[in-house]
Coordinates of C-alpha atoms and ligand atoms in Angstrom, one line a residue:
M1 CA 253.7 181.4 157.1
A2 CA 251.1 178.9 158.2
V3 CA 249.0 180.0 161.2
S4 CA 246.3 178.0 163.1
Y5 CA 242.9 179.7 163.6
R6 CA 243.1 179.1 167.3
E7 CA 246.0 181.6 167.5
L8 CA 243.5 184.2 166.0
G9 CA 241.0 183.4 168.6
L10 CA 238.7 181.7 166.1
V11 CA 236.6 178.5 166.4
N12 CA 235.5 176.0 163.7
T13 CA 231.8 175.4 163.0
R14 CA 231.3 172.1 164.6
E15 CA 230.0 173.1 168.0
M16 CA 228.1 176.0 166.5
F17 CA 226.1 173.8 164.3
K18 CA 225.4 171.2 166.9
K19 CA 223.9 173.8 169.1
A20 CA 222.1 175.4 166.2
M21 CA 220.6 172.1 165.3
E22 CA 219.4 171.4 168.8
G23 CA 218.2 174.9 169.3
K24 CA 216.4 175.2 166.1
Y25 CA 218.0 178.4 164.8
A26 CA 220.7 179.2 162.2
V27 CA 224.1 180.8 162.7
P28 CA 224.4 183.9 160.6
A29 CA 227.2 183.8 157.9
Y30 CA 227.7 187.4 156.9
N31 CA 230.3 188.4 154.2
F32 CA 232.7 191.3 154.6
N33 CA 235.2 193.0 152.5
N34 CA 236.2 196.1 154.6
L35 CA 236.7 197.5 158.0
E36 CA 233.2 199.1 158.4
Q37 CA 231.3 195.9 157.4
L38 CA 233.4 193.9 159.9
Q39 CA 232.9 196.4 162.6
A40 CA 229.2 196.3 162.1
I41 CA 228.9 192.6 161.9
V42 CA 230.9 192.0 165.1
T43 CA 229.1 194.8 167.0
A44 CA 225.6 193.4 165.9
C45 CA 226.5 189.8 167.0
V46 CA 228.1 190.9 170.2
Q47 CA 225.0 193.2 171.1
T48 CA 222.6 190.3 170.3
K49 CA 224.9 187.6 171.8
S50 CA 224.9 185.6 168.5
P51 CA 227.5 183.1 167.3
L52 CA 229.0 184.4 164.1
I53 CA 230.5 183.0 160.8
L54 CA 232.5 185.7 159.2
Q55 CA 232.6 184.9 155.6
V56 CA 235.2 185.8 153.0
S57 CA 234.9 185.1 149.3
K58 CA 237.9 184.5 147.0
G59 CA 237.1 188.1 145.5
A60 CA 237.2 189.6 149.0
R61 CA 240.6 188.0 149.7
E62 CA 241.7 189.6 146.4
Y63 CA 240.3 192.9 147.4
A64 CA 241.2 193.2 151.0
N65 CA 244.4 191.2 150.9
A66 CA 244.8 187.7 152.3
T67 CA 247.3 188.8 155.1
M68 CA 245.2 191.8 156.0
L69 CA 242.1 189.8 156.2
R70 CA 243.7 187.2 158.6
Y71 CA 244.5 190.1 161.0
M72 CA 241.2 191.8 160.5
A73 CA 239.6 188.4 161.7
M74 CA 242.0 188.5 164.7
G75 CA 241.0 192.0 165.3
A76 CA 237.3 190.9 165.3
T77 CA 237.8 188.3 168.0
A78 CA 239.7 190.8 170.0
L79 CA 237.0 193.5 169.6
A80 CA 234.3 191.0 170.7
K81 CA 236.3 190.3 173.8
E82 CA 236.8 194.0 174.6
M83 CA 233.1 194.6 174.2
G84 CA 232.6 192.1 177.1
C85 CA 231.0 189.2 175.3
E86 CA 233.1 186.4 173.9
I87 CA 230.9 185.1 171.1
P88 CA 232.3 182.1 169.0
I89 CA 233.6 183.5 165.8
A90 CA 234.5 181.4 162.7
L91 CA 236.4 182.5 159.7
H92 CA 235.0 180.9 156.6
L93 CA 236.0 180.7 152.9
D94 CA 232.8 181.3 150.9
H95 CA 232.7 179.4 147.5
G96 CA 236.3 178.1 147.4
D97 CA 236.7 177.0 143.8
T98 CA 239.7 174.7 144.0
F99 CA 241.7 172.6 146.4
E100 CA 244.5 175.0 146.3
T101 CA 242.4 178.0 147.3
C102 CA 241.0 176.0 150.2
K103 CA 244.4 174.8 151.3
D104 CA 245.7 178.4 151.2
C105 CA 242.9 179.5 153.5
V106 CA 243.4 176.7 155.9
D107 CA 247.1 177.7 156.1
F108 CA 246.2 181.3 156.4
G109 CA 244.1 180.8 159.6
F110 CA 240.6 180.1 158.4
S111 CA 238.6 177.8 160.7
S112 CA 236.2 176.7 158.0
V113 CA 236.3 176.4 154.3
M114 CA 233.6 175.8 151.6
I115 CA 234.7 173.8 148.5
D116 CA 232.1 174.4 145.9
G117 CA 232.4 171.5 143.4
S118 CA 228.7 171.9 142.5
H119 CA 229.5 172.8 138.9
H120 CA 231.4 169.5 138.4
S121 CA 230.0 166.2 137.8
F122 CA 229.0 164.1 140.9
E123 CA 232.1 162.1 140.9
D124 CA 234.4 165.0 140.3
N125 CA 232.6 167.0 143.0
I126 CA 233.2 164.1 145.4
A127 CA 236.8 163.8 144.4
V128 CA 237.7 167.6 145.1
T129 CA 235.6 167.7 148.2
K130 CA 237.1 164.7 149.6
K131 CA 240.6 166.0 149.0
V132 CA 239.8 169.3 150.7
V133 CA 238.2 167.4 153.8
E134 CA 241.3 165.2 154.1
Y135 CA 243.6 168.3 154.2
A136 CA 241.4 170.6 156.4
H137 CA 240.6 167.9 159.0
Q138 CA 244.2 167.5 159.8
F139 CA 244.0 171.0 161.3
D140 CA 240.4 170.6 162.6
V141 CA 239.2 173.0 160.1
T142 CA 235.5 172.2 159.1
V143 CA 234.4 171.8 155.6
E144 CA 231.2 172.8 153.7
G145 CA 230.4 171.1 150.4
E146 CA 227.6 171.8 147.9
L147 CA 225.2 169.7 145.8
G148 CA 222.9 171.3 143.3
V149 CA 223.6 174.7 141.8
L150 CA 221.8 177.9 142.8
A151 CA 219.6 179.0 140.0
G152 CA 220.2 182.3 138.3
I153 CA 217.4 184.8 137.6
E154 CA 217.8 184.3 133.9
D155 CA 217.1 180.6 134.0
D156 CA 213.8 179.3 132.7
V157 CA 211.8 177.0 134.9
S158 CA 213.1 173.7 133.6
A159 CA 216.7 174.8 133.9
E160 CA 216.0 176.0 137.5
K161 CA 214.5 172.5 138.2
S162 CA 217.6 170.7 137.0
H163 CA 219.7 172.8 139.4
Y164 CA 217.8 171.9 142.6
T165 CA 219.6 169.5 144.8
N166 CA 218.7 165.9 144.2
P167 CA 217.9 164.4 147.7
D168 CA 218.9 160.9 146.3
E169 CA 222.5 162.0 146.2
V170 CA 223.0 163.7 149.5
E171 CA 223.7 160.7 151.6
E172 CA 226.3 159.2 149.4
F173 CA 228.0 162.6 148.9
V174 CA 228.3 163.2 152.7
K175 CA 229.4 159.7 153.4
R176 CA 232.1 159.6 150.7
T177 CA 233.4 163.0 151.3
G178 CA 233.3 163.4 155.0
V179 CA 232.0 167.0 154.8
D180 CA 230.8 168.7 158.0
S181 CA 227.9 170.6 156.4
L182 CA 226.2 170.6 153.0
A183 CA 224.9 173.6 151.0
I184 CA 221.7 172.6 149.1
S185 CA 219.7 174.3 146.4
I186 CA 216.0 174.8 147.1
G187 CA 215.1 177.9 145.1
T188 CA 217.4 180.7 146.5
S189 CA 220.0 182.5 144.3
H190 CA 222.8 184.9 144.8
G191 CA 222.4 188.6 144.3
A192 CA 219.6 191.1 144.3
Y193 CA 217.5 189.8 141.5
K194 CA 216.3 186.4 142.8
F195 CA 212.9 186.2 141.1
K196 CA 211.0 187.7 138.3
V197 CA 207.7 188.8 139.6
K198 CA 205.1 191.2 138.2
P199 CA 203.9 194.0 140.5
G200 CA 201.5 192.7 143.1
E201 CA 202.6 189.1 142.6
S202 CA 204.3 187.3 145.6
V203 CA 207.5 185.3 145.0
P204 CA 207.4 181.5 144.7
P205 CA 207.9 179.7 147.9
L206 CA 211.3 177.9 148.5
R207 CA 211.3 174.1 147.9
F208 CA 210.8 173.0 151.5
D209 CA 209.9 169.6 150.1
I210 CA 213.5 169.1 148.9
L211 CA 214.9 170.5 152.2
E212 CA 212.7 168.0 154.1
E213 CA 213.8 165.0 151.9
C214 CA 217.4 166.0 152.6
E215 CA 216.8 166.1 156.2
K216 CA 215.3 162.7 156.1
R217 CA 218.4 161.2 154.3
L218 CA 220.7 163.0 156.6
P219 CA 219.2 163.1 160.1
G220 CA 220.8 165.6 162.3
F221 CA 223.2 166.9 159.7
P222 CA 223.9 170.6 159.3
I223 CA 222.4 172.0 156.0
V224 CA 223.4 175.4 154.6
L225 CA 221.3 177.9 152.8
H226 CA 223.1 180.2 150.4
G227 CA 221.4 183.2 148.6
A228 CA 219.4 184.1 151.6
S229 CA 219.2 187.9 151.4
S230 CA 215.7 189.4 151.5
V231 CA 216.7 192.3 149.4
V232 CA 215.1 194.7 151.9
P233 CA 212.7 196.9 149.9
K234 CA 213.5 199.9 152.1
Y235 CA 217.1 200.0 150.9
V236 CA 216.2 199.3 147.2
E237 CA 213.9 202.4 147.5
I238 CA 216.6 204.6 149.0
I239 CA 219.1 203.7 146.4
N240 CA 216.6 204.3 143.6
N241 CA 215.6 207.6 145.2
Y242 CA 219.1 208.9 145.4
G243 CA 220.3 208.1 141.8
G244 CA 220.6 204.4 141.8
K245 CA 218.8 202.1 139.4
L246 CA 217.8 198.7 140.8
D247 CA 214.7 197.7 138.9
G248 CA 212.9 194.5 139.9
A249 CA 215.2 193.6 142.8
V250 CA 213.5 190.9 144.8
G251 CA 214.7 188.5 147.7
I252 CA 213.5 185.8 150.0
P253 CA 210.7 186.8 152.3
E254 CA 211.8 186.7 156.0
E255 CA 209.0 184.2 157.0
Q256 CA 210.5 181.6 154.7
L257 CA 214.0 182.1 156.2
R258 CA 212.6 181.8 159.7
K259 CA 211.0 178.5 158.7
A260 CA 214.2 177.3 157.2
A261 CA 216.2 178.4 160.3
E262 CA 214.0 176.1 162.5
S263 CA 214.9 173.1 160.4
A264 CA 218.2 171.5 159.8
V265 CA 219.5 174.5 158.2
C266 CA 222.3 175.6 160.6
K267 CA 224.0 178.4 158.5
I268 CA 222.3 181.1 156.5
N269 CA 224.4 183.2 154.1
I270 CA 223.6 186.9 153.7
D271 CA 225.7 189.2 151.7
S272 CA 223.5 191.3 149.3
D273 CA 221.5 192.8 152.1
G274 CA 224.6 194.2 153.6
R275 CA 225.6 195.6 150.4
L276 CA 222.4 197.3 149.8
A277 CA 222.1 198.8 153.2
F278 CA 225.7 200.1 152.9
T279 CA 225.1 201.6 149.5
A280 CA 221.8 203.1 150.4
M281 CA 223.2 205.1 153.3
I282 CA 226.2 206.3 151.4
R283 CA 223.9 207.4 148.5
E284 CA 221.5 209.2 150.8
T285 CA 224.2 210.9 152.9
L286 CA 226.2 212.2 149.9
A287 CA 223.0 213.3 148.1
K288 CA 222.0 215.3 151.3
H289 CA 225.6 216.7 151.8
P290 CA 227.0 217.2 148.4
D291 CA 230.0 219.1 150.0
E292 CA 231.1 216.2 152.1
F293 CA 234.3 214.6 151.2
D294 CA 235.5 213.0 154.4
P295 CA 234.9 209.3 154.1
R296 CA 234.1 208.9 157.8
K297 CA 231.2 211.2 157.5
Y298 CA 229.4 209.0 155.0
L299 CA 230.8 205.5 156.2
K300 CA 229.6 206.1 159.7
P301 CA 226.0 206.2 158.8
A302 CA 226.3 203.2 156.6
R303 CA 228.0 201.3 159.4
T304 CA 225.3 202.3 161.9
E305 CA 222.6 201.0 159.6
L306 CA 224.4 197.8 159.0
I307 CA 224.5 197.2 162.8
E308 CA 220.7 197.6 162.9
L309 CA 220.2 195.3 159.9
Y310 CA 222.3 192.5 161.3
K311 CA 220.8 192.8 164.7
H312 CA 217.3 192.5 163.2
K313 CA 218.4 189.4 161.3
N314 CA 219.8 187.6 164.4
L315 CA 216.8 188.6 166.5
N316 CA 213.8 188.2 164.1
V317 CA 214.9 186.0 161.2
L318 CA 217.7 183.5 162.1
G319 CA 216.8 183.2 165.8
S320 CA 220.6 183.2 166.8
A321 CA 220.3 186.1 169.3
G322 CA 221.1 185.0 172.8
K323 CA 222.7 181.7 171.6
A324 CA 226.3 182.6 172.0
Ligands
LIG1 P1 222.9 186.8 148.9 O1 223.3 187.3 147.6 O2 221.5 186.5 148.9 O3 223.1 187.7 150.0 O4 223.7 185.4 149.1 C1 225.0 185.4 149.6 C2 225.6 184.1 149.6 O5 225.0 183.1 149.5 C3 227.1 184.0 149.9 O6 227.5 182.7 149.6

């Protein structure tokens, strides 16, 4: 049965992005798959009075069940209210791959969807994105498109270059599709292995020149940055100290994300950092208490750590604290 996001207490991203653009900060888009992650995200954003985009991937919908997720998001808005701070919360589909997936999410109460046609040709990307926009806008659901592909860690330099967003294409893409925001590729990538760096070497800077070119072509238009985890070294170390094996995991330095948040980048996507913090705390707790088998006993410290992580991001990286 189709349900409107408004019935779930959610909002779309339009107003959030307008304010973020004016206020020179970025709205956090945090991914979740389970109850503890959701509780931590909402708690951190309420405590820091930050607007929030709750992000769900296709895989998360499969993992947690689409109906369950709809009501978890509704629970999130109710929880925020109960905590005494009604922050704006959007429920967003991360990397929708087809029109059908996006339509299903619109019908299921999402207030925002991403159609990722970046792997298609320019014309095919425009066609599928436009189709999603036409459907979603009937229900005032906002749509994020993508131009340029986020480079993978294994790509060599020239392949990486060819994946960056071409600023010459952004204006036509936005005009012809009617999207509400655009994800661009400026050197970030998904996951915990973003760069290959030798010990002591610093990571290459993001391509702020491409971002600036895109801003020039699309004045006042919201840009989205994917792959923005910093891969917090503290968590990688804890994971490796307690039986894990994450060799050479490197992310985006916080200063670069701060700089991006002050630009037209209005939404910053963070997933891996949450996964790392959660896993680190579970590994540490179980290693220190090998007799423990009550999930609450090891999920609680993981949830507590997540709250601290997200508060830190809102306060010190994205600048979204106090903006709700
Ligand atoms: P990270 O893997 O850097 O957290 O990126 C997440 C993301 O962009 C989700 O769309």
